[in-house]
Amino acid sequence: MAADTRAGQALGAVLSLRRPNTHWTRDMTDDATVKVDPDLREQVIVRRYLDLPKYLDLLRSATFYLQRADGFADQFEGALTPLFRRSLNEEYAKGRIKHNADYVWRWAREGSYVNSWSSGPKDNMALWQLYGGGANSVAITSTLGKLMRIALEWQTKVLIHKVEYIDHFKSPDMIVGRYTDLLRFKHEAYKYEAEVRIVVPQQHEDWERNPPELRLPVGNLNALLRSVVVSPEAGDWFYELIKDVSRKYGITVPIRRSRLTSLPK
């Protein structure tokens, strides 16, 4: 098993642990910089909902914004189930691992950066409101293959996961072989997001000083984007504004209104 730090090696000692409904798998090292869940295909369409300032920032900076996992409003990010927490603390008390459950939880969250997308080509009104902020927003669409090719340029370890939704208050089936695997799971209350997430581990020895955000280059935005979709609640002026500013930044992909803008005819 490969581990980036002594802390990672300590967690590796738990890999032989077996409890009902809690399973571990070894992190098999390979030469790939980008590691993608096997059930995700390059053709999968993904969306990211952005308010106007975030879209303008993407155009201006041509960078991916990744937030440190402990900075999300969702307090269940990287949360440990009661059984998982108890198992880690038992092994720590016996001297079999170097760190307790609280350390594992902090290292997974503060040592990882996340960029989130929603899978599927269709509009999600909840996401328009929650992440787009309503009328003055857009959804950028891409494909998993495009994300993979962008991530390969970063020359760092990148994980692309299809999020699994669980009830943390119970003891659901979980496969965890790395600290970052805790970020594969979210509470089932967020199932409507259908999230695909990019995780960039930064779990070096100085991880406790990781900044709250990370910027990684996109390069050619047209290589990332499949289309730009304008909010169904946007006025004509906003639609024209998005077309105008996008073209000024060299965006050549289709820019269209959401299909929910008008009733079927």
mmCIF file of N, CA, C and O in Angstrom, residues 58-139:
data_model
loop_
_atom_site.group_PDB
_atom_site.id
_atom_site.type_symbol
_atom_site.label_atom_id
_atom_site.label_comp_id
_atom_site.label_asym_id
_atom_site.label_seq_id
_atom_site.Cartn_x
_atom_site.Cartn_y
_atom_site.Cartn_z
ATOM 1 N N LEU A 58 -14.444 32.331 -13.539
ATOM 2 C CA LEU A 58 -13.966 31.229 -14.381
ATOM 3 C C LEU A 58 -13.436 31.763 -15.708
ATOM 4 O O LEU A 58 -12.352 31.369 -16.165
ATOM 5 N N LEU A 59 -14.184 32.675 -16.331
ATOM 6 C CA LEU A 59 -13.750 33.242 -17.605
ATOM 7 C C LEU A 59 -12.448 34.015 -17.445
ATOM 8 O O LEU A 59 -11.527 33.889 -18.266
ATOM 9 N N ARG A 60 -12.364 34.825 -16.402
ATOM 10 C CA ARG A 60 -11.198 35.686 -16.208
ATOM 11 C C ARG A 60 -9.945 34.898 -15.850
ATOM 12 O O ARG A 60 -8.865 35.153 -16.387
ATOM 13 N N SER A 61 -10.098 33.944 -14.942
ATOM 14 C CA SER A 61 -8.927 33.247 -14.410
ATOM 15 C C SER A 61 -8.567 31.975 -15.178
ATOM 16 O O SER A 61 -7.425 31.515 -15.123
ATOM 17 N N ALA A 62 -9.559 31.388 -15.877
ATOM 18 C CA ALA A 62 -9.361 30.098 -16.551
ATOM 19 C C ALA A 62 -8.739 29.080 -15.594
ATOM 20 O O ALA A 62 -7.791 28.378 -15.927
ATOM 21 N N THR A 63 -9.303 29.034 -14.384
ATOM 22 C CA THR A 63 -8.829 28.084 -13.375
ATOM 23 C C THR A 63 -10.004 27.341 -12.757
ATOM 24 O O THR A 63 -11.136 27.836 -12.757
ATOM 25 N N PHE A 64 -9.718 26.157 -12.245
ATOM 26 C CA PHE A 64 -10.668 25.406 -11.440
ATOM 27 C C PHE A 64 -10.561 25.912 -10.002
ATOM 28 O O PHE A 64 -9.461 26.010 -9.453
ATOM 29 N N TYR A 65 -11.697 26.184 -9.401
ATOM 30 C CA TYR A 65 -11.732 26.539 -7.982
ATOM 31 C C TYR A 65 -12.057 25.282 -7.189
ATOM 32 O O TYR A 65 -13.083 24.635 -7.417
ATOM 33 N N LEU A 66 -11.181 24.912 -6.270
ATOM 34 C CA LEU A 66 -11.412 23.769 -5.397
ATOM 35 C C LEU A 66 -11.399 24.251 -3.953
ATOM 36 O O LEU A 66 -10.488 24.978 -3.534
ATOM 37 N N GLN A 67 -12.405 23.853 -3.216
ATOM 38 C CA GLN A 67 -12.517 24.264 -1.826
ATOM 39 C C GLN A 67 -12.033 23.156 -0.902
ATOM 40 O O GLN A 67 -12.266 21.972 -1.159
ATOM 41 N N ARG A 68 -11.342 23.542 0.165
ATOM 42 C CA ARG A 68 -10.950 22.557 1.156
ATOM 43 C C ARG A 68 -12.213 21.934 1.750
ATOM 44 O O ARG A 68 -13.187 22.631 2.025
ATOM 45 N N ALA A 69 -12.193 20.632 1.951
ATOM 46 C CA ALA A 69 -13.430 19.902 2.251
ATOM 47 C C ALA A 69 -14.083 20.330 3.556
ATOM 48 O O ALA A 69 -15.303 20.181 3.710
ATOM 49 N N ASP A 70 -13.321 20.881 4.481
ATOM 50 C CA ASP A 70 -13.931 21.311 5.740
ATOM 51 C C ASP A 70 -14.606 22.665 5.619
ATOM 52 O O ASP A 70 -15.217 23.141 6.576
ATOM 53 N N GLY A 71 -14.529 23.294 4.445
ATOM 54 C CA GLY A 71 -15.127 24.604 4.267
ATOM 55 C C GLY A 71 -16.554 24.584 3.757
ATOM 56 O O GLY A 71 -17.192 25.642 3.640
ATOM 57 N N PHE A 72 -17.083 23.409 3.447
ATOM 58 C CA PHE A 72 -18.456 23.322 2.954
ATOM 59 C C PHE A 72 -19.458 23.478 4.100
ATOM 60 O O PHE A 72 -19.162 23.141 5.260
ATOM 61 N N ALA A 73 -20.646 23.948 3.756
ATOM 62 C CA ALA A 73 -21.698 24.098 4.767
ATOM 63 C C ALA A 73 -22.178 22.749 5.292
ATOM 64 O O ALA A 73 -22.649 22.650 6.427
ATOM 65 N N ASP A 74 -22.046 21.724 4.484
ATOM 66 C CA ASP A 74 -22.476 20.378 4.876
ATOM 67 C C ASP A 74 -21.527 19.817 5.930
ATOM 68 O O ASP A 74 -20.395 19.446 5.631
ATOM 69 N N GLN A 75 -21.982 19.731 7.170
ATOM 70 C CA GLN A 75 -21.131 19.240 8.250
ATOM 71 C C GLN A 75 -20.867 17.737 8.159
ATOM 72 O O GLN A 75 -20.013 17.206 8.875
ATOM 73 N N PHE A 76 -21.585 17.047 7.262
ATOM 74 C CA PHE A 76 -21.385 15.608 7.095
ATOM 75 C C PHE A 76 -20.271 15.279 6.102
ATOM 76 O O PHE A 76 -20.012 14.108 5.843
ATOM 77 N N GLU A 77 -19.617 16.301 5.522
ATOM 78 C CA GLU A 77 -18.501 16.047 4.621
ATOM 79 C C GLU A 77 -17.411 15.268 5.361
ATOM 80 O O GLU A 77 -16.849 15.745 6.352
ATOM 81 N N GLY A 78 -17.113 14.076 4.878
ATOM 82 C CA GLY A 78 -16.078 13.268 5.495
ATOM 83 C C GLY A 78 -16.426 12.711 6.856
ATOM 84 O O GLY A 78 -15.546 12.237 7.586
ATOM 85 N N ALA A 79 -17.716 12.752 7.213
ATOM 86 C CA ALA A 79 -18.123 12.304 8.545
ATOM 87 C C ALA A 79 -17.907 10.802 8.725
ATOM 88 O O ALA A 79 -18.016 10.020 7.783
ATOM 89 N N LEU A 80 -17.584 10.419 9.948
ATOM 90 C CA LEU A 80 -17.405 9.022 10.298
ATOM 91 C C LEU A 80 -18.711 8.477 10.873
ATOM 92 O O LEU A 80 -19.385 9.161 11.650
ATOM 93 N N THR A 81 -19.061 7.259 10.499
ATOM 94 C CA THR A 81 -20.222 6.625 11.117
ATOM 95 C C THR A 81 -19.855 6.221 12.549
ATOM 96 O O THR A 81 -18.673 6.080 12.877
ATOM 97 N N PRO A 82 -20.832 6.050 13.427
ATOM 98 C CA PRO A 82 -20.514 5.665 14.815
ATOM 99 C C PRO A 82 -19.664 4.403 14.910
ATOM 100 O O PRO A 82 -18.723 4.339 15.707
ATOM 101 N N LEU A 83 -19.977 3.396 14.077
ATOM 102 C CA LEU A 83 -19.213 2.153 14.117
ATOM 103 C C LEU A 83 -17.780 2.363 13.645
ATOM 104 O O LEU A 83 -16.827 1.833 14.225
ATOM 105 N N PHE A 84 -17.624 3.134 12.598
ATOM 106 C CA PHE A 84 -16.303 3.437 12.059
ATOM 107 C C PHE A 84 -15.466 4.186 13.099
ATOM 108 O O PHE A 84 -14.304 3.860 13.363
ATOM 109 N N ARG A 85 -16.062 5.205 13.710
ATOM 110 C CA ARG A 85 -15.360 5.988 14.723
ATOM 111 C C ARG A 85 -14.939 5.106 15.903
ATOM 112 O O ARG A 85 -13.807 5.176 16.383
ATOM 113 N N ARG A 86 -15.862 4.277 16.354
ATOM 114 C CA ARG A 86 -15.561 3.407 17.488
ATOM 115 C C ARG A 86 -14.434 2.424 17.162
ATOM 116 O O ARG A 86 -13.541 2.171 17.975
ATOM 117 N N SER A 87 -14.464 1.880 15.953
ATOM 118 C CA SER A 87 -13.443 0.921 15.534
ATOM 119 C C SER A 87 -12.067 1.569 15.490
ATOM 120 O O SER A 87 -11.068 0.986 15.947
ATOM 121 N N LEU A 88 -11.991 2.777 14.945
ATOM 122 C CA LEU A 88 -10.709 3.481 14.888
ATOM 123 C C LEU A 88 -10.178 3.768 16.291
ATOM 124 O O LEU A 88 -8.992 3.582 16.568
ATOM 125 N N ASN A 89 -11.049 4.236 17.162
ATOM 126 C CA ASN A 89 -10.606 4.567 18.513
ATOM 127 C C ASN A 89 -10.170 3.329 19.293
ATOM 128 O O ASN A 89 -9.240 3.389 20.115
ATOM 129 N N GLU A 90 -10.826 2.198 19.043
ATOM 130 C CA GLU A 90 -10.419 0.949 19.694
ATOM 131 C C GLU A 90 -9.017 0.538 19.245
ATOM 132 O O GLU A 90 -8.180 0.141 20.060
ATOM 133 N N GLU A 91 -8.760 0.639 17.942
ATOM 134 C CA GLU A 91 -7.443 0.275 17.422
ATOM 135 C C GLU A 91 -6.365 1.243 17.917
ATOM 136 O O GLU A 91 -5.232 0.846 18.200
ATOM 137 N N TYR A 92 -6.727 2.509 18.037
ATOM 138 C CA TYR A 92 -5.797 3.510 18.548
ATOM 139 C C TYR A 92 -5.459 3.219 20.011
ATOM 140 O O TYR A 92 -4.290 3.289 20.426
ATOM 141 N N ALA A 93 -6.480 2.888 20.803
ATOM 142 C CA ALA A 93 -6.271 2.587 22.222
ATOM 143 C C ALA A 93 -5.369 1.371 22.411
ATOM 144 O O ALA A 93 -4.620 1.285 23.397
ATOM 145 N N LYS A 94 -5.413 0.445 21.469
ATOM 146 C CA LYS A 94 -4.587 -0.769 21.544
ATOM 147 C C LYS A 94 -3.183 -0.545 20.987
ATOM 148 O O LYS A 94 -2.353 -1.461 21.013
ATOM 149 N N GLY A 95 -2.926 0.654 20.468
ATOM 150 C CA GLY A 95 -1.613 0.964 19.932
ATOM 151 C C GLY A 95 -1.370 0.432 18.541
ATOM 152 O O GLY A 95 -0.226 0.420 18.068
ATOM 153 N N ARG A 96 -2.415 0.027 17.844
ATOM 154 C CA ARG A 96 -2.246 -0.545 16.502
ATOM 155 C C ARG A 96 -2.162 0.523 15.416
ATOM 156 O O ARG A 96 -1.673 0.250 14.314
ATOM 157 N N ILE A 97 -2.679 1.692 15.686
ATOM 158 C CA ILE A 97 -2.577 2.807 14.754
ATOM 159 C C ILE A 97 -2.112 4.038 15.530
ATOM 160 O O ILE A 97 -2.229 4.103 16.759
ATOM 161 N N LYS A 98 -1.584 5.028 14.820
ATOM 162 C CA LYS A 98 -0.963 6.186 15.467
ATOM 163 C C LYS A 98 -1.938 7.310 15.775
ATOM 164 O O LYS A 98 -1.607 8.210 16.550
ATOM 165 N N HIS A 99 -3.115 7.273 15.150
ATOM 166 C CA HIS A 99 -4.015 8.411 15.299
ATOM 167 C C HIS A 99 -5.436 7.942 15.578
ATOM 168 O O HIS A 99 -5.871 6.898 15.081
ATOM 169 N N ASN A 100 -6.163 8.771 16.332
ATOM 170 C CA ASN A 100 -7.532 8.408 16.671
ATOM 171 C C ASN A 100 -8.506 8.883 15.605
ATOM 172 O O ASN A 100 -8.114 9.460 14.578
ATOM 173 N N ALA A 101 -9.789 8.658 15.837
ATOM 174 C CA ALA A 101 -10.820 8.954 14.842
ATOM 175 C C ALA A 101 -10.894 10.445 14.517
ATOM 176 O O ALA A 101 -11.095 10.820 13.360
ATOM 177 N N ASP A 102 -10.732 11.311 15.509
ATOM 178 C CA ASP A 102 -10.803 12.750 15.254
ATOM 179 C C ASP A 102 -9.688 13.206 14.311
ATOM 180 O O ASP A 102 -9.899 14.058 13.447
ATOM 181 N N TYR A 103 -8.504 12.627 14.466
ATOM 182 C CA TYR A 103 -7.388 12.961 13.577
ATOM 183 C C TYR A 103 -7.696 12.509 12.156
ATOM 184 O O TYR A 103 -7.464 13.253 11.199
ATOM 185 N N VAL A 104 -8.217 11.298 12.007
ATOM 186 C CA VAL A 104 -8.576 10.767 10.683
ATOM 187 C C VAL A 104 -9.585 11.686 10.014
ATOM 188 O O VAL A 104 -9.467 12.037 8.831
ATOM 189 N N TRP A 105 -10.592 12.101 10.771
ATOM 190 C CA TRP A 105 -11.647 12.979 10.251
ATOM 191 C C TRP A 105 -11.064 14.312 9.800
ATOM 192 O O TRP A 105 -11.357 14.791 8.702
ATOM 193 N N ARG A 106 -10.203 14.909 10.620
ATOM 194 C CA ARG A 106 -9.610 16.199 10.268
ATOM 195 C C ARG A 106 -8.677 16.072 9.076
ATOM 196 O O ARG A 106 -8.669 16.935 8.195
ATOM 197 N N TRP A 107 -7.892 15.013 9.035
ATOM 198 C CA TRP A 107 -6.913 14.853 7.957
ATOM 199 C C TRP A 107 -7.601 14.660 6.616
ATOM 200 O O TRP A 107 -7.148 15.176 5.592
ATOM 201 N N ALA A 108 -8.732 13.937 6.608
ATOM 202 C CA ALA A 108 -9.491 13.730 5.375
ATOM 203 C C ALA A 108 -10.056 15.044 4.862
ATOM 204 O O ALA A 108 -10.032 15.318 3.653
ATOM 205 N N ARG A 109 -10.566 15.868 5.752
ATOM 206 C CA ARG A 109 -11.239 17.107 5.355
ATOM 207 C C ARG A 109 -10.242 18.235 5.071
ATOM 208 O O ARG A 109 -10.286 18.865 4.021
ATOM 209 N N GLU A 110 -9.328 18.501 5.985
ATOM 210 C CA GLU A 110 -8.404 19.616 5.833
ATOM 211 C C GLU A 110 -7.276 19.301 4.859
ATOM 212 O O GLU A 110 -6.585 20.210 4.392
ATOM 213 N N GLY A 111 -7.111 18.027 4.520
ATOM 214 C CA GLY A 111 -6.068 17.633 3.587
ATOM 215 C C GLY A 111 -6.578 17.326 2.194
ATOM 216 O O GLY A 111 -5.853 16.732 1.393
ATOM 217 N N SER A 112 -7.818 17.738 1.880
ATOM 218 C CA SER A 112 -8.401 17.427 0.568
ATOM 219 C C SER A 112 -9.141 18.640 0.016
ATOM 220 O O SER A 112 -9.804 19.377 0.754
ATOM 221 N N TYR A 113 -9.052 18.805 -1.307
ATOM 222 C CA TYR A 113 -9.756 19.881 -2.000
ATOM 223 C C TYR A 113 -10.760 19.273 -2.970
ATOM 224 O O TYR A 113 -10.477 18.254 -3.606
ATOM 225 N N VAL A 114 -11.927 19.919 -3.081
ATOM 226 C CA VAL A 114 -13.048 19.335 -3.817
ATOM 227 C C VAL A 114 -13.629 20.346 -4.808
ATOM 228 O O VAL A 114 -13.773 21.532 -4.496
ATOM 229 N N ASN A 115 -13.945 19.852 -6.001
ATOM 230 C CA ASN A 115 -14.689 20.608 -7.012
ATOM 231 C C ASN A 115 -15.866 19.740 -7.423
ATOM 232 O O ASN A 115 -15.688 18.580 -7.808
ATOM 233 N N SER A 116 -17.085 20.267 -7.310
ATOM 234 C CA SER A 116 -18.291 19.449 -7.443
ATOM 235 C C SER A 116 -19.061 19.727 -8.729
ATOM 236 O O SER A 116 -19.206 20.878 -9.150
ATOM 237 N N TRP A 117 -19.600 18.638 -9.306
ATOM 238 C CA TRP A 117 -20.442 18.688 -10.490
ATOM 239 C C TRP A 117 -21.667 17.815 -10.244
ATOM 240 O O TRP A 117 -21.656 16.955 -9.366
ATOM 241 N N SER A 118 -22.711 18.044 -11.026
ATOM 242 C CA SER A 118 -23.904 17.203 -10.971
ATOM 243 C C SER A 118 -23.979 16.394 -12.253
ATOM 244 O O SER A 118 -23.790 16.934 -13.350
ATOM 245 N N SER A 119 -24.219 15.092 -12.138
ATOM 246 C CA SER A 119 -24.249 14.247 -13.335
ATOM 247 C C SER A 119 -25.618 14.293 -13.995
ATOM 248 O O SER A 119 -26.654 14.411 -13.330
ATOM 249 N N GLY A 120 -25.621 14.216 -15.317
ATOM 250 C CA GLY A 120 -26.869 14.202 -16.081
ATOM 251 C C GLY A 120 -27.062 15.477 -16.876
ATOM 252 O O GLY A 120 -26.627 16.557 -16.464
ATOM 253 N N PRO A 121 -27.727 15.373 -18.031
ATOM 254 C CA PRO A 121 -27.886 16.521 -18.919
ATOM 255 C C PRO A 121 -29.080 17.413 -18.596
ATOM 256 O O PRO A 121 -29.217 18.486 -19.172
ATOM 257 N N LYS A 122 -29.951 17.008 -17.675
ATOM 258 C CA LYS A 122 -31.201 17.740 -17.448
ATOM 259 C C LYS A 122 -31.076 18.764 -16.327
ATOM 260 O O LYS A 122 -30.260 18.626 -15.421
ATOM 261 N N ASP A 123 -31.956 19.779 -16.408
ATOM 262 C CA ASP A 123 -31.995 20.822 -15.383
ATOM 263 C C ASP A 123 -32.428 20.251 -14.042
ATOM 264 O O ASP A 123 -33.262 19.343 -13.973
ATOM 265 N N ASN A 124 -31.886 20.834 -12.993
ATOM 266 C CA ASN A 124 -32.294 20.514 -11.631
ATOM 267 C C ASN A 124 -32.629 21.838 -10.950
ATOM 268 O O ASN A 124 -31.746 22.624 -10.624
ATOM 269 N N MET A 125 -33.929 22.100 -10.740
ATOM 270 C CA MET A 125 -34.339 23.392 -10.205
ATOM 271 C C MET A 125 -33.794 23.635 -8.811
ATOM 272 O O MET A 125 -33.486 24.774 -8.440
ATOM 273 N N ALA A 126 -33.668 22.582 -8.013
ATOM 274 C CA ALA A 126 -33.105 22.753 -6.672
ATOM 275 C C ALA A 126 -31.675 23.270 -6.761
ATOM 276 O O ALA A 126 -31.261 24.144 -5.984
ATOM 277 N N LEU A 127 -30.908 22.751 -7.721
ATOM 278 C CA LEU A 127 -29.517 23.186 -7.872
ATOM 279 C C LEU A 127 -29.420 24.574 -8.492
ATOM 280 O O LEU A 127 -28.501 25.339 -8.176
ATOM 281 N N TRP A 128 -30.362 24.897 -9.372
ATOM 282 C CA TRP A 128 -30.400 26.264 -9.899
ATOM 283 C C TRP A 128 -30.534 27.257 -8.743
ATOM 284 O O TRP A 128 -29.840 28.278 -8.687
ATOM 285 N N GLN A 129 -31.447 26.972 -7.811
ATOM 286 C CA GLN A 129 -31.691 27.881 -6.698
ATOM 287 C C GLN A 129 -30.562 27.865 -5.678
ATOM 288 O O GLN A 129 -30.132 28.901 -5.182
ATOM 289 N N LEU A 130 -30.063 26.678 -5.367
ATOM 290 C CA LEU A 130 -29.092 26.527 -4.290
ATOM 291 C C LEU A 130 -27.701 27.009 -4.671
ATOM 292 O O LEU A 130 -27.048 27.738 -3.921
ATOM 293 N N TYR A 131 -27.228 26.618 -5.849
ATOM 294 C CA TYR A 131 -25.859 26.934 -6.244
ATOM 295 C C TYR A 131 -25.780 28.036 -7.294
ATOM 296 O O TYR A 131 -24.783 28.753 -7.366
ATOM 297 N N GLY A 132 -26.820 28.144 -8.116
ATOM 298 C CA GLY A 132 -26.829 29.230 -9.089
ATOM 299 C C GLY A 132 -27.284 30.533 -8.469
ATOM 300 O O GLY A 132 -26.872 31.613 -8.878
ATOM 301 N N GLY A 133 -28.152 30.428 -7.479
ATOM 302 C CA GLY A 133 -28.628 31.625 -6.807
ATOM 303 C C GLY A 133 -29.843 32.243 -7.461
ATOM 304 O O GLY A 133 -30.209 33.383 -7.159
ATOM 305 N N GLY A 134 -30.512 31.498 -8.389
ATOM 306 C CA GLY A 134 -31.740 32.023 -8.972
ATOM 307 C C GLY A 134 -31.570 32.517 -10.392
ATOM 308 O O GLY A 134 -30.917 31.879 -11.217
ATOM 309 N N ALA A 135 -32.120 33.702 -10.661
ATOM 310 C CA ALA A 135 -32.246 34.174 -12.033
ATOM 311 C C ALA A 135 -30.904 34.461 -12.710
ATOM 312 O O ALA A 135 -30.684 34.065 -13.853
ATOM 313 N N ASN A 136 -30.014 35.138 -12.028
ATOM 314 C CA ASN A 136 -28.767 35.576 -12.660
ATOM 315 C C ASN A 136 -27.665 34.533 -12.481
ATOM 316 O O ASN A 136 -26.682 34.728 -11.756
ATOM 317 N N SER A 137 -27.853 33.416 -13.169
ATOM 318 C CA SER A 137 -26.916 32.307 -13.020
ATOM 319 C C SER A 137 -26.844 31.494 -14.299
ATOM 320 O O SER A 137 -27.681 31.619 -15.198
ATOM 321 N N VAL A 138 -25.824 30.643 -14.366
ATOM 322 C CA VAL A 138 -25.637 29.760 -15.515
ATOM 323 C C VAL A 138 -25.273 28.375 -15.006
ATOM 324 O O VAL A 138 -24.872 28.187 -13.851
ATOM 325 N N ALA A 139 -25.409 27.408 -15.894
ATOM 326 C CA ALA A 139 -24.883 26.071 -15.646
ATOM 327 C C ALA A 139 -23.907 25.767 -16.778
ATOM 328 O O ALA A 139 -24.286 25.825 -17.951
#
